[in-house]
PDB file of C-alpha atoms in Angstrom:
ATOM      1  CA  MET A  12    -107.332  -7.005 -94.273  1.00  0.00           C
ATOM      2  CA  VAL A  13    -106.666 -10.716 -94.362  1.00  0.00           C
ATOM      3  CA  LEU A  14    -103.086 -11.852 -94.268  1.00  0.00           C
ATOM      4  CA  ALA A  15    -102.177 -14.721 -96.552  1.00  0.00           C
ATOM      5  CA  GLU A  16    -100.894 -17.918 -95.004  1.00  0.00           C
ATOM      6  CA  GLN A  17     -97.808 -18.940 -96.947  1.00  0.00           C
ATOM      7  CA  GLU A  18     -95.657 -22.029 -96.945  1.00  0.00           C
ATOM      8  CA  GLY A  19     -93.970 -22.803 -93.642  1.00  0.00           C
ATOM      9  CA  ASP A  20     -90.295 -22.502 -92.856  1.00  0.00           C
ATOM     10  CA  ALA A  21     -87.855 -25.353 -92.854  1.00  0.00           C
ATOM     11  CA  SER A  22     -89.010 -26.503 -89.429  1.00  0.00           C
ATOM     12  CA  GLU A  23     -92.362 -27.505 -90.924  1.00  0.00           C
ATOM     13  CA  GLU A  24     -90.721 -29.781 -93.428  1.00  0.00           C
ATOM     14  CA  THR A  25     -89.718 -32.514 -90.999  1.00  0.00           C
ATOM     15  CA  GLY A  26     -92.649 -34.563 -92.254  1.00  0.00           C
ATOM     16  CA  GLY A  27     -93.954 -38.008 -91.447  1.00  0.00           C
ATOM     17  CA  ILE A  28     -91.893 -39.841 -94.038  1.00  0.00           C
ATOM     18  CA  ALA A  29     -88.536 -38.815 -92.570  1.00  0.00           C
ATOM     19  CA  ALA A  30     -88.238 -42.045 -90.650  1.00  0.00           C
ATOM     20  CA  ARG A  31     -88.934 -44.015 -93.818  1.00  0.00           C
ATOM     21  CA  VAL A  32     -86.143 -42.176 -95.640  1.00  0.00           C
ATOM     22  CA  GLU A  33     -83.750 -43.030 -92.825  1.00  0.00           C
ATOM     23  CA  VAL A  34     -84.710 -46.688 -92.957  1.00  0.00           C
ATOM     24  CA  GLN A  35     -84.247 -46.862 -96.705  1.00  0.00           C
ATOM     25  CA  ASN A  36     -80.946 -44.968 -96.802  1.00  0.00           C
ATOM     26  CA  GLY A  37     -79.517 -46.174 -93.508  1.00  0.00           C
ATOM     27  CA  SER A  38     -76.691 -48.627 -92.869  1.00  0.00           C
ATOM     28  CA  ARG A  39     -77.235 -52.262 -93.796  1.00  0.00           C
ATOM     29  CA  GLY A  40     -74.916 -53.345 -90.978  1.00  0.00           C
ATOM     30  CA  GLY A  41     -71.970 -55.720 -91.411  1.00  0.00           C
ATOM     31  CA  PRO A  42     -68.253 -54.925 -91.541  1.00  0.00           C
ATOM     32  CA  PRO A  43     -67.012 -51.439 -92.480  1.00  0.00           C
ATOM     33  CA  GLU A  44     -66.426 -50.772 -96.139  1.00  0.00           C
ATOM     34  CA  GLY A  45     -62.820 -51.381 -97.181  1.00  0.00           C
ATOM     35  CA  SER A  46     -61.954 -53.757 -94.317  1.00  0.00           C
ATOM     36  CA  SER A  47     -60.348 -57.116 -95.038  1.00  0.00           C
ATOM     37  CA  GLU A  48     -63.413 -58.834 -93.710  1.00  0.00           C
ATOM     38  CA  CYS A  49     -65.501 -56.941 -96.209  1.00  0.00           C
ATOM     39  CA  ALA A  50     -63.171 -57.801 -99.086  1.00  0.00           C
ATOM     40  CA  ALA A  51     -63.134 -61.482 -98.187  1.00  0.00           C
ATOM     41  CA  ALA A  52     -66.857 -61.831 -97.760  1.00  0.00           C
ATOM     42  CA  PRO A  53     -68.242 -64.075-100.526  1.00  0.00           C
ATOM     43  CA  LEU A  54     -71.289 -63.082-102.510  1.00  0.00           C
ATOM     44  CA  PRO A  55     -74.406 -64.981-101.507  1.00  0.00           C
ATOM     45  CA  SER A  56     -75.293 -67.876-103.738  1.00  0.00           C
ATOM     46  CA  PRO A  57     -78.415 -67.445-105.894  1.00  0.00           C
ATOM     47  CA  ARG A  58     -80.462 -69.739-103.685  1.00  0.00           C
ATOM     48  CA  HIS A  59     -79.675 -67.571-100.654  1.00  0.00           C
ATOM     49  CA  ARG A  60     -80.569 -64.276-102.275  1.00  0.00           C
ATOM     50  CA  LEU A  61     -83.874 -62.708-101.360  1.00  0.00           C
ATOM     51  CA  GLN A  62     -86.316 -63.511-104.142  1.00  0.00           C
ATOM     52  CA  PRO A  63     -88.165 -60.579-105.808  1.00  0.00           C
ATOM     53  CA  SER A  64     -91.527 -61.877-104.619  1.00  0.00           C
ATOM     54  CA  ILE A  65     -90.268 -61.983-101.032  1.00  0.00           C
ATOM     55  CA  ARG A  66     -88.806 -58.480-101.296  1.00  0.00           C
ATOM     56  CA  LEU A  67     -92.132 -57.246-102.663  1.00  0.00           C
ATOM     57  CA  THR A  68     -94.021 -58.907 -99.806  1.00  0.00           C
ATOM     58  CA  VAL A  69     -91.717 -57.371 -97.190  1.00  0.00           C
ATOM     59  CA  THR A  70     -91.982 -53.925 -98.809  1.00  0.00           C
ATOM     60  CA  THR A  71     -95.758 -54.236 -98.985  1.00  0.00           C
ATOM     61  CA  MET A  72     -96.046 -55.273 -95.348  1.00  0.00           C
ATOM     62  CA  LEU A  73     -93.836 -52.353 -94.295  1.00  0.00           C
ATOM     63  CA  ALA A  74     -95.855 -49.872 -96.353  1.00  0.00           C
ATOM     64  CA  GLU A  75     -99.143 -51.159 -94.951  1.00  0.00           C
ATOM     65  CA  ALA A  76     -97.811 -51.009 -91.390  1.00  0.00           C
ATOM     66  CA  ILE A  77     -96.597 -47.420 -91.812  1.00  0.00           C
ATOM     67  CA  SER A  78     -99.823 -46.308 -93.495  1.00  0.00           C
ATOM     68  CA  ALA A  79    -101.817 -47.611 -90.527  1.00  0.00           C
ATOM     69  CA  LEU A  80     -99.895 -45.163 -88.319  1.00  0.00           C
ATOM     70  CA  PHE A  81    -100.421 -42.204 -90.663  1.00  0.00           C
ATOM     71  CA  THR A  82    -102.977 -39.775 -89.220  1.00  0.00           C
ATOM     72  CA  GLY A  83    -103.704 -36.083 -89.430  1.00  0.00           C
ATOM     73  CA  HIS A  84    -106.147 -33.191 -89.502  1.00  0.00           C
ATOM     74  CA  TYR A  85    -107.091 -31.787 -92.915  1.00  0.00           C
ATOM     75  CA  ASP A  86    -108.826 -28.406 -93.286  1.00  0.00           C
ATOM     76  CA  LEU A  87    -109.765 -28.121 -96.943  1.00  0.00           C
ATOM     77  CA  ILE A  88    -112.026 -26.829 -99.631  1.00  0.00           C
ATOM     78  CA  PHE A  89    -113.457 -29.574-101.853  1.00  0.00           C
ATOM     79  CA  VAL A  90    -114.542 -28.454-105.327  1.00  0.00           C
ATOM     80  CA  PRO A  91    -115.908 -30.628-108.168  1.00  0.00           C
ATOM     81  CA  VAL A  92    -115.267 -29.102-111.596  1.00  0.00           C
ATOM     82  CA  ALA A  93    -116.871 -30.118-114.913  1.00  0.00           C
ATOM     83  CA  LEU A  94    -114.400 -30.322-117.813  1.00  0.00           C
ATOM     84  CA  PRO A  95    -114.640 -31.637-121.388  1.00  0.00           C
ATOM     85  CA  GLU A  96    -114.088 -35.397-121.424  1.00  0.00           C
ATOM     86  CA  PRO A  97    -111.063 -35.267-123.783  1.00  0.00           C
ATOM     87  CA  LEU A  98    -109.286 -32.984-121.307  1.00  0.00           C
ATOM     88  CA  VAL A  99    -110.202 -35.213-118.374  1.00  0.00           C
ATOM     89  CA  ARG A 100    -108.818 -38.238-120.214  1.00  0.00           C
ATOM     90  CA  ALA A 101    -105.641 -36.248-120.896  1.00  0.00           C
ATOM     91  CA  LEU A 102    -105.172 -35.943-117.125  1.00  0.00           C
ATOM     92  CA  LEU A 103    -104.888 -39.740-116.875  1.00  0.00           C
ATOM     93  CA  PRO A 104    -102.164 -42.210-117.913  1.00  0.00           C
ATOM     94  CA  SER A 105    -102.892 -43.826-121.281  1.00  0.00           C
ATOM     95  CA  GLU A 106    -103.888 -47.151-119.706  1.00  0.00           C
ATOM     96  CA  TRP A 107    -106.707 -45.315-117.950  1.00  0.00           C
ATOM     97  CA  GLY A 108    -107.462 -42.470-120.326  1.00  0.00           C
ATOM     98  CA  ASN A 109    -107.743 -44.639-123.446  1.00  0.00           C
ATOM     99  CA  ALA A 110    -110.083 -47.202-121.890  1.00  0.00           C
ATOM    100  CA  ASP A 111    -113.638 -47.095-123.245  1.00  0.00           C
ATOM    101  CA  ASP A 112    -115.009 -48.190-119.855  1.00  0.00           C
ATOM    102  CA  ALA A 113    -112.809 -45.889-117.744  1.00  0.00           C
ATOM    103  CA  PHE A 114    -115.740 -44.007-116.194  1.00  0.00           C
ATOM    104  CA  LEU A 115    -118.290 -45.884-114.101  1.00  0.00           C
ATOM    105  CA  SER A 116    -121.928 -45.375-115.025  1.00  0.00           C
ATOM    106  CA  ASN A 117    -124.594 -44.088-112.642  1.00  0.00           C
ATOM    107  CA  ASP A 118    -126.003 -47.611-112.285  1.00  0.00           C
ATOM    108  CA  GLN A 119    -122.581 -49.005-111.419  1.00  0.00           C
ATOM    109  CA  LEU A 120    -121.970 -46.243-108.891  1.00  0.00           C
ATOM    110  CA  ALA A 121    -125.351 -46.878-107.299  1.00  0.00           C
ATOM    111  CA  GLN A 122    -124.443 -50.555-106.858  1.00  0.00           C
ATOM    112  CA  ALA A 123    -120.853 -50.055-105.757  1.00  0.00           C
ATOM    113  CA  ALA A 124    -120.939 -46.909-103.647  1.00  0.00           C
ATOM    114  CA  GLY A 125    -124.576 -46.169-102.956  1.00  0.00           C
ATOM    115  CA  VAL A 126    -124.445 -43.047-105.118  1.00  0.00           C
ATOM    116  CA  ALA A 127    -128.060 -42.313-105.967  1.00  0.00           C
ATOM    117  CA  GLN A 128    -127.308 -39.993-108.882  1.00  0.00           C
ATOM    118  CA  LEU A 129    -124.123 -38.297-110.014  1.00  0.00           C
ATOM    119  CA  PRO A 130    -124.962 -34.696-110.970  1.00  0.00           C
ATOM    120  CA  ASP A 131    -124.892 -34.083-114.707  1.00  0.00           C
ATOM    121  CA  PRO A 132    -121.647 -32.248-115.585  1.00  0.00           C
ATOM    122  CA  GLY A 133    -123.060 -31.206-118.948  1.00  0.00           C
ATOM    123  CA  HIS A 134    -122.897 -32.634-122.450  1.00  0.00           C
ATOM    124  CA  GLY A 135    -119.527 -34.183-123.242  1.00  0.00           C
ATOM    125  CA  LYS A 136    -118.057 -33.383-119.828  1.00  0.00           C
ATOM    126  CA  ARG A 137    -116.749 -35.346-116.844  1.00  0.00           C
ATOM    127  CA  TRP A 138    -116.049 -34.456-113.235  1.00  0.00           C
ATOM    128  CA  VAL A 139    -112.649 -33.520-111.859  1.00  0.00           C
ATOM    129  CA  CYS A 140    -112.208 -32.815-108.138  1.00  0.00           C
ATOM    130  CA  VAL A 141    -109.905 -30.244-106.570  1.00  0.00           C
ATOM    131  CA  GLU A 142    -108.934 -30.471-102.911  1.00  0.00           C
ATOM    132  CA  ALA A 143    -106.946 -27.608-101.431  1.00  0.00           C
ATOM    133  CA  GLY A 144    -106.167 -26.968 -97.798  1.00  0.00           C
ATOM    134  CA  LYS A 145    -103.818 -27.318 -94.868  1.00  0.00           C
ATOM    135  CA  GLN A 146    -102.643 -30.500 -93.170  1.00  0.00           C
ATOM    136  CA  VAL A 147    -102.170 -29.975 -89.437  1.00  0.00           C
ATOM    137  CA  ASP A 148    -100.085 -32.302 -87.249  1.00  0.00           C
ATOM    138  CA  THR A 149    -100.091 -34.874 -90.033  1.00  0.00           C
ATOM    139  CA  GLY A 150     -97.739 -37.824 -90.446  1.00  0.00           C
ATOM    140  CA  VAL A 151     -96.613 -41.058 -88.808  1.00  0.00           C
ATOM    141  CA  ASN A 152     -97.409 -41.569 -85.124  1.00  0.00           C
ATOM    142  CA  TYR A 153     -94.818 -42.731 -82.575  1.00  0.00           C
ATOM    143  CA  VAL A 154     -91.897 -41.525 -84.716  1.00  0.00           C
ATOM    144  CA  PRO A 155     -89.701 -38.619 -83.535  1.00  0.00           C
ATOM    145  CA  MET A 156     -90.458 -35.587 -85.707  1.00  0.00           C
ATOM    146  CA  GLY A 157     -92.864 -37.814 -87.624  1.00  0.00           C
ATOM    147  CA  LYS A 158     -95.595 -35.182 -87.904  1.00  0.00           C
ATOM    148  CA  SER A 159     -95.701 -31.717 -89.417  1.00  0.00           C
ATOM    149  CA  THR A 160     -97.984 -28.971 -90.709  1.00  0.00           C
ATOM    150  CA  PHE A 161     -98.051 -27.997 -94.377  1.00  0.00           C
ATOM    151  CA  PHE A 162    -100.283 -26.859 -97.223  1.00  0.00           C
ATOM    152  CA  GLU A 163    -101.509 -29.453 -99.691  1.00  0.00           C
ATOM    153  CA  ALA A 164    -103.583 -29.298-102.875  1.00  0.00           C
ATOM    154  CA  LYS A 165    -104.516 -32.002-105.353  1.00  0.00           C
ATOM    155  CA  VAL A 166    -106.299 -32.528-108.653  1.00  0.00           C
ATOM    156  CA  GLU A 167    -108.028 -35.881-109.068  1.00  0.00           C
ATOM    157  CA  VAL A 168    -110.438 -37.768-111.311  1.00  0.00           C
ATOM    158  CA  PRO A 169    -113.116 -39.693-109.362  1.00  0.00           C
ATOM    159  CA  PHE A 170    -115.312 -42.734-109.973  1.00  0.00           C
ATOM    160  CA  LEU A 171    -113.041 -44.656-112.329  1.00  0.00           C
ATOM    161  CA  ARG A 172    -112.676 -48.343-113.110  1.00  0.00           C
ATOM    162  CA  HIS A 173    -109.161 -49.599-112.317  1.00  0.00           C
ATOM    163  CA  PRO A 174    -107.537 -51.348-115.313  1.00  0.00           C
ATOM    164  CA  GLN A 175    -106.238 -54.071-112.960  1.00  0.00           C
ATOM    165  CA  VAL A 176    -109.529 -54.560-111.090  1.00  0.00           C
ATOM    166  CA  LYS A 177    -112.129 -55.245-113.752  1.00  0.00           C
ATOM    167  CA  THR A 178    -113.613 -58.477-112.455  1.00  0.00           C
ATOM    168  CA  SER A 179    -115.146 -57.215-109.213  1.00  0.00           C
ATOM    169  CA  SER A 180    -118.918 -57.079-109.094  1.00  0.00           C
ATOM    170  CA  PRO A 181    -120.117 -54.481-108.453  1.00  0.00           C
ATOM    171  CA  PRO A 182    -117.069 -52.555-109.710  1.00  0.00           C
ATOM    172  CA  ILE A 183    -115.035 -50.657-107.129  1.00  0.00           C
ATOM    173  CA  PRO A 184    -114.825 -46.888-107.751  1.00  0.00           C
ATOM    174  CA  PHE A 185    -111.283 -45.501-107.721  1.00  0.00           C
ATOM    175  CA  THR A 186    -110.050 -41.921-107.649  1.00  0.00           C
ATOM    176  CA  PHE A 187    -106.899 -41.200-109.648  1.00  0.00           C
ATOM    177  CA  LYS A 188    -104.778 -38.476-108.046  1.00  0.00           C
ATOM    178  CA  THR A 189    -103.307 -36.653-111.041  1.00  0.00           C
ATOM    179  CA  VAL A 190    -101.023 -34.364-109.059  1.00  0.00           C
ATOM    180  CA  VAL A 191    -100.423 -33.467-105.408  1.00  0.00           C
ATOM    181  CA  LEU A 192     -98.877 -30.114-104.482  1.00  0.00           C
ATOM    182  CA  PHE A 193     -97.092 -29.516-101.178  1.00  0.00           C
ATOM    183  CA  SER A 194     -95.656 -26.438 -99.481  1.00  0.00           C
ATOM    184  CA  SER A 195     -93.167 -28.843 -97.872  1.00  0.00           C
ATOM    185  CA  ARG A 196     -90.300 -30.042-100.060  1.00  0.00           C
ATOM    186  CA  LEU A 197     -89.830 -33.084 -97.846  1.00  0.00           C
ATOM    187  CA  MET A 198     -93.469 -34.119 -98.201  1.00  0.00           C
ATOM    188  CA  SER A 199     -93.246 -33.619-101.955  1.00  0.00           C
ATOM    189  CA  PHE A 200     -90.169 -35.860-102.120  1.00  0.00           C
ATOM    190  CA  SER A 201     -91.756 -38.473 -99.873  1.00  0.00           C
ATOM    191  CA  SER A 202     -95.003 -38.518-101.823  1.00  0.00           C
ATOM    192  CA  ASN A 203     -93.112 -38.994-105.084  1.00  0.00           C
ATOM    193  CA  HIS A 204     -90.690 -41.675-103.972  1.00  0.00           C
ATOM    194  CA  MET A 205     -92.496 -43.443-101.148  1.00  0.00           C
ATOM    195  CA  THR A 206     -96.201 -43.165-101.917  1.00  0.00           C
ATOM    196  CA  GLY A 207     -95.942 -43.189-105.708  1.00  0.00           C
ATOM    197  CA  LEU A 208     -97.974 -40.047-106.354  1.00  0.00           C
ATOM    198  CA  ARG A 209     -96.895 -37.436-108.881  1.00  0.00           C
ATOM    199  CA  SER A 210     -96.015 -34.606-106.513  1.00  0.00           C
ATOM    200  CA  HIS A 211     -94.471 -31.153-106.716  1.00  0.00           C
ATOM    201  CA  HIS A 212     -93.401 -28.422-104.348  1.00  0.00           C
ATOM    202  CA  ALA A 213     -95.526 -25.284-104.703  1.00  0.00           C
ATOM    203  CA  VAL A 214     -95.855 -21.980-102.916  1.00  0.00           C
ATOM    204  CA  CYS A 215     -99.365 -22.039-101.434  1.00  0.00           C
ATOM    205  CA  ILE A 216    -101.257 -18.927-100.331  1.00  0.00           C
ATOM    206  CA  ARG A 217    -104.562 -19.133 -98.472  1.00  0.00           C
ATOM    207  CA  THR A 218    -106.892 -16.323 -97.408  1.00  0.00           C
ATOM    208  CA  GLU A 219    -110.489 -16.314 -96.183  1.00  0.00           C
ATOM    209  CA  SER A 220    -111.737 -16.036 -99.758  1.00  0.00           C
ATOM    210  CA  SER A 221    -109.110 -17.779-101.879  1.00  0.00           C
ATOM    211  CA  TYR A 222    -106.537 -20.539-102.204  1.00  0.00           C
ATOM    212  CA  GLU A 223    -103.644 -20.571-104.640  1.00  0.00           C
ATOM    213  CA  ALA A 224    -100.955 -23.127-105.406  1.00  0.00           C
ATOM    214  CA  MET A 225     -98.811 -20.837-107.508  1.00  0.00           C
ATOM    215  CA  ASP A 226     -98.388 -21.819-111.170  1.00  0.00           C
ATOM    216  CA  TRP A 227    -100.833 -24.727-110.748  1.00  0.00           C
ATOM    217  CA  LEU A 228    -104.316 -23.793-109.554  1.00  0.00           C
ATOM    218  CA  GLU A 229    -106.433 -21.055-108.033  1.00  0.00           C
ATOM    219  CA  ILE A 230    -109.788 -21.046-106.209  1.00  0.00           C
ATOM    220  CA  LYS A 231    -111.594 -17.789-105.417  1.00  0.00           C
ATOM    221  CA  ASN A 232    -114.956 -16.669-104.110  1.00  0.00           C
ATOM    222  CA  GLU A 233    -116.812 -15.239-107.088  1.00  0.00           C
ATOM    223  CA  GLY A 234    -120.108 -13.465-106.481  1.00  0.00           C
ATOM    224  CA  GLU A 235    -121.053 -13.643-110.157  1.00  0.00           C
ATOM    225  CA  ALA A 236    -120.400 -17.372-110.531  1.00  0.00           C
ATOM    226  CA  VAL A 237    -123.452 -19.253-111.775  1.00  0.00           C
ATOM    227  CA  VAL A 238    -123.709 -22.935-110.829  1.00  0.00           C
ATOM    228  CA  PRO A 239    -127.102 -24.546-111.597  1.00  0.00           C
ATOM    229  CA  GLU A 240    -128.639 -26.356-108.649  1.00  0.00           C
ATOM    230  CA  GLY A 241    -128.800 -29.642-110.565  1.00  0.00           C
ATOM    231  CA  THR A 242    -125.027 -29.701-111.078  1.00  0.00           C
ATOM    232  CA  ARG A 243    -124.097 -29.130-107.432  1.00  0.00           C
ATOM    233  CA  TRP A 244    -122.716 -32.009-105.435  1.00  0.00           C
ATOM    234  CA  THR A 245    -124.041 -33.035-102.048  1.00  0.00           C
ATOM    235  CA  GLU A 246    -121.775 -33.321 -99.030  1.00  0.00           C
ATOM    236  CA  GLU A 247    -122.433 -37.074 -99.031  1.00  0.00           C
ATOM    237  CA  LEU A 248    -121.116 -37.374-102.577  1.00  0.00           C
ATOM    238  CA  ALA A 249    -118.030 -35.324-101.730  1.00  0.00           C
ATOM    239  CA  ARG A 250    -117.326 -37.729 -98.883  1.00  0.00           C
ATOM    240  CA  LYS A 251    -117.507 -40.689-101.267  1.00  0.00           C
ATOM    241  CA  VAL A 252    -114.457 -39.233-102.996  1.00  0.00           C
ATOM    242  CA  LEU A 253    -112.720 -38.005 -99.841  1.00  0.00           C
ATOM    243  CA  GLU A 254    -112.973 -41.438 -98.197  1.00  0.00           C
ATOM    244  CA  GLY A 255    -112.815 -43.693-101.271  1.00  0.00           C
ATOM    245  CA  TRP A 256    -109.960 -45.795-102.626  1.00  0.00           C
ATOM    246  CA  TRP A 257    -107.332 -43.808-104.503  1.00  0.00           C
ATOM    247  CA  VAL A 258    -104.279 -44.520-106.621  1.00  0.00           C
ATOM    248  CA  GLY A 259    -101.684 -42.511-108.518  1.00  0.00           C
ATOM    249  CA  GLU A 260     -99.051 -42.625-111.204  1.00  0.00           C
ATOM    250  CA  ASN A 261     -96.709 -45.095-109.479  1.00  0.00           C
ATOM    251  CA  THR A 262     -98.779 -46.729-106.730  1.00  0.00           C
ATOM    252  CA  GLY A 263     -98.436 -50.102-108.458  1.00  0.00           C
ATOM    253  CA  HIS A 264    -100.597 -52.933-107.154  1.00  0.00           C
ATOM    254  CA  ALA A 265    -101.745 -51.052-104.045  1.00  0.00           C
ATOM    255  CA  ALA A 266    -104.533 -48.606-103.262  1.00  0.00           C
ATOM    256  CA  SER A 267    -105.101 -46.363-100.262  1.00  0.00           C
ATOM    257  CA  LYS A 268    -107.942 -44.505 -98.616  1.00  0.00           C
ATOM    258  CA  PHE A 269    -108.574 -42.231 -95.659  1.00  0.00           C
ATOM    259  CA  ILE A 270    -110.992 -42.984 -92.870  1.00  0.00           C
ATOM    260  CA  ALA A 271    -112.313 -39.518 -92.056  1.00  0.00           C
ATOM    261  CA  THR A 272    -114.040 -38.202 -88.949  1.00  0.00           C
ATOM    262  CA  THR A 273    -115.730 -34.816 -89.176  1.00  0.00           C
ATOM    263  CA  VAL A 274    -114.219 -32.175 -86.901  1.00  0.00           C
ATOM    264  CA  ASP A 275    -116.428 -29.256 -87.982  1.00  0.00           C
ATOM    265  CA  PRO A 276    -119.629 -29.450 -90.087  1.00  0.00           C
ATOM    266  CA  ALA A 277    -119.132 -28.892 -93.807  1.00  0.00           C
ATOM    267  CA  LYS A 278    -119.926 -25.393 -95.043  1.00  0.00           C
ATOM    268  CA  PRO A 279    -121.261 -24.923 -98.602  1.00  0.00           C
ATOM    269  CA  ARG A 280    -119.292 -22.641-100.929  1.00  0.00           C
ATOM    270  CA  PRO A 281    -121.890 -21.987-103.672  1.00  0.00           C
ATOM    271  CA  GLN A 282    -120.042 -19.424-105.812  1.00  0.00           C
ATOM    272  CA  LEU A 283    -116.454 -20.182-106.737  1.00  0.00           C
ATOM    273  CA  ARG A 284    -114.170 -19.553-109.661  1.00  0.00           C
ATOM    274  CA  VAL A 285    -111.571 -22.268-110.300  1.00  0.00           C
ATOM    275  CA  ARG A 286    -108.560 -21.879-112.588  1.00  0.00           C
ATOM    276  CA  LEU A 287    -106.371 -24.846-113.537  1.00  0.00           C
ATOM    277  CA  ASN A 288    -103.036 -24.840-115.346  1.00  0.00           C
ATOM    278  CA  LEU A 289    -103.841 -27.599-117.831  1.00  0.00           C
ATOM    279  CA  PRO A 290    -100.530 -27.354-119.739  1.00  0.00           C
ATOM    280  CA  ALA A 291     -98.745 -28.246-116.481  1.00  0.00           C
ATOM    281  CA  LEU A 292    -101.303 -30.885-115.510  1.00  0.00           C
ATOM    282  CA  THR A 293    -101.494 -32.617-118.909  1.00  0.00           C
ATOM    283  CA  SER A 294     -98.266 -31.665-120.769  1.00  0.00           C
ATOM    284  CA  LEU A 295    -100.459 -30.495-123.664  1.00  0.00           C
ATOM    285  CA  THR A 296     -99.867 -27.206-125.467  1.00  0.00           C
ATOM    286  CA  PRO A 297    -102.351 -24.338-125.025  1.00  0.00           C
ATOM    287  CA  GLU A 298    -103.338 -24.769-128.673  1.00  0.00           C
ATOM    288  CA  ARG A 299    -104.128 -28.460-128.173  1.00  0.00           C
ATOM    289  CA  ILE A 300    -106.094 -27.700-125.013  1.00  0.00           C
ATOM    290  CA  LYS A 301    -108.229 -25.178-126.886  1.00  0.00           C
ATOM    291  CA  GLU A 302    -108.795 -27.732-129.615  1.00  0.00           C
ATOM    292  CA  LEU A 303    -109.934 -30.429-127.181  1.00  0.00           C
ATOM    293  CA  ALA A 304    -112.111 -27.976-125.249  1.00  0.00           C
ATOM    294  CA  ALA A 305    -113.979 -27.217-128.478  1.00  0.00           C
ATOM    295  CA  GLY A 306    -115.468 -24.038-127.045  1.00  0.00           C
ATOM    296  CA  THR A 307    -117.265 -25.833-124.184  1.00  0.00           C
ATOM    297  CA  VAL A 308    -115.146 -24.255-121.436  1.00  0.00           C
ATOM    298  CA  GLU A 309    -113.254 -20.990-121.065  1.00  0.00           C
ATOM    299  CA  VAL A 310    -109.600 -21.439-122.063  1.00  0.00           C
ATOM    300  CA  GLU A 311    -107.188 -18.567-121.527  1.00  0.00           C
ATOM    301  CA  GLU A 312    -104.375 -17.768-123.960  1.00  0.00           C
ATOM    302  CA  ASN A 313    -101.850 -19.561-121.758  1.00  0.00           C
ATOM    303  CA  GLY A 314    -103.944 -22.749-121.666  1.00  0.00           C
ATOM    304  CA  TRP A 315    -105.393 -22.273-118.197  1.00  0.00           C
ATOM    305  CA  VAL A 316    -109.085 -23.141-117.932  1.00  0.00           C
ATOM    306  CA  ALA A 317    -111.498 -21.106-115.799  1.00  0.00           C
ATOM    307  CA  VAL A 318    -114.733 -22.650-114.515  1.00  0.00           C
ATOM    308  CA  ASP A 319    -117.582 -21.588-112.216  1.00  0.00           C
ATOM    309  CA  ALA A 320    -118.046 -24.162-109.464  1.00  0.00           C
ATOM    310  CA  ALA A 321    -119.569 -24.898-106.062  1.00  0.00           C
ATOM    311  CA  GLY A 322    -118.016 -26.876-103.235  1.00  0.00           C
ATOM    312  CA  PHE A 323    -117.575 -27.258 -99.491  1.00  0.00           C
ATOM    313  CA  ASP A 324    -115.270 -26.158 -96.709  1.00  0.00           C
ATOM    314  CA  MET A 325    -114.485 -29.312 -94.731  1.00  0.00           C
ATOM    315  CA  SER A 326    -112.499 -30.138 -91.607  1.00  0.00           C
ATOM    316  CA  GLU A 327    -111.591 -33.794 -91.120  1.00  0.00           C
ATOM    317  CA  SER A 328    -109.521 -35.966 -88.834  1.00  0.00           C
ATOM    318  CA  THR A 329    -108.014 -38.676 -91.043  1.00  0.00           C
ATOM    319  CA  LYS A 330    -106.408 -42.089 -90.729  1.00  0.00           C
ATOM    320  CA  MET A 331    -104.785 -43.796 -93.702  1.00  0.00           C
ATOM    321  CA  GLN A 332    -105.440 -47.366 -94.834  1.00  0.00           C
ATOM    322  CA  MET A 333    -103.616 -49.291 -97.582  1.00  0.00           C
ATOM    323  CA  ALA A 334    -104.533 -52.539 -99.342  1.00  0.00           C
ATOM    324  CA  GLN A 335    -103.372 -54.655-102.261  1.00  0.00           C
ATOM    325  CA  LEU A 336    -105.591 -54.480-105.343  1.00  0.00           C
ATOM    326  CA  SER A 337    -105.889 -58.262-105.314  1.00  0.00           C
ATOM    327  CA  SER A 338    -107.590 -58.102-101.909  1.00  0.00           C
ATOM    328  CA  LEU A 339    -110.293 -55.631-102.936  1.00  0.00           C
TER     329      LEU A 339
END
C-alpha cells in the first residue's frame, strides 16, 4: 500500500518570498507616527518625488536580483495534453487568445528554438502542458527561512508569440502559465502578489501512480490509455518548455525562465489519464465547454475534460532568471 503525500504543515509554508513580504510591508523609517516631528514634516515637492519610471526601474532591479538567488529542486511529472483549439484559447487572456498569430508555426519553432517538429496534436487541437510535482528546498538563498518544501502543479500553454514581442526575428517562444497550484498558502500568496502568476492554494496528493491537486487536476497511470507514437513528445521537447521563457497573468513587461540541471534521468510515462477542471481554469460553463469541444474530446457532465496522454517523470535542479521583454 502506498501512502499519499499530502500538503505539509505550517512549518513548510515559510517560503522563499517571506523576506520580500517583510521588505514591502516593513517600516519606511523616519519619526514615529503621531509625533510632532511627523506632523510638522512637509510633503515633498513634486520635483523631489520619486518618478514612476524610477520606481519601476528600482522594482525591476530588485525583482531581478531576488530571482537570481531563487533556486530549488523540482521532482515532477511533465505531461503534454492535446485539447481543442477554442478551449486552449479560452485558457489565455483575450490579448493572447484572440490573436490570429498566437501560436508559432513549426517553421518558426525550428528557427527560434531548434524544434525539429512539434508532434501533431490532431485536427483542430493545440498542446497544453501540465507540470505536477514537489519542490524541495526551494526559495531564495542567503535569507533566513528563505527556502521550503511544498507541492506545486501548473497548467500552461507553450510555444506562443508574445503580444508585446512581435518584432524579434526569429520569434521568441513563450509559455503562458495559466494557473499555478501550491500546497503552501504562503507560496500561493507570494506567487500571486510578487511574481504575477494566477495562483491558488490546493490540497495536493501524490502516490507512486497518481497526482491530484484537488478540485483542479488529476493525473493517473492508465493501462488502457492509447497514445499514438507520432503524438508523443521527446524529452528534448519537454525541456524546451521546462527551460523556456514564461509569463503569466500579471507579469507585466518581464519574463522568467529556469536554468535546469538534470538530477536523475527522465523516465517515460507512456500511459496516463489526465483530467482537468476546465470550468475552474477558464471560467466557462460546462455547457459552453462541451460546445467548444465539439465532440473532439471527452467532456464530463461537470465540465472536466479527460484525455489519454504520455509524459515524463523528471528531477531537476533549477535556478531562476528574469529579464525585461525589451531586452529579449
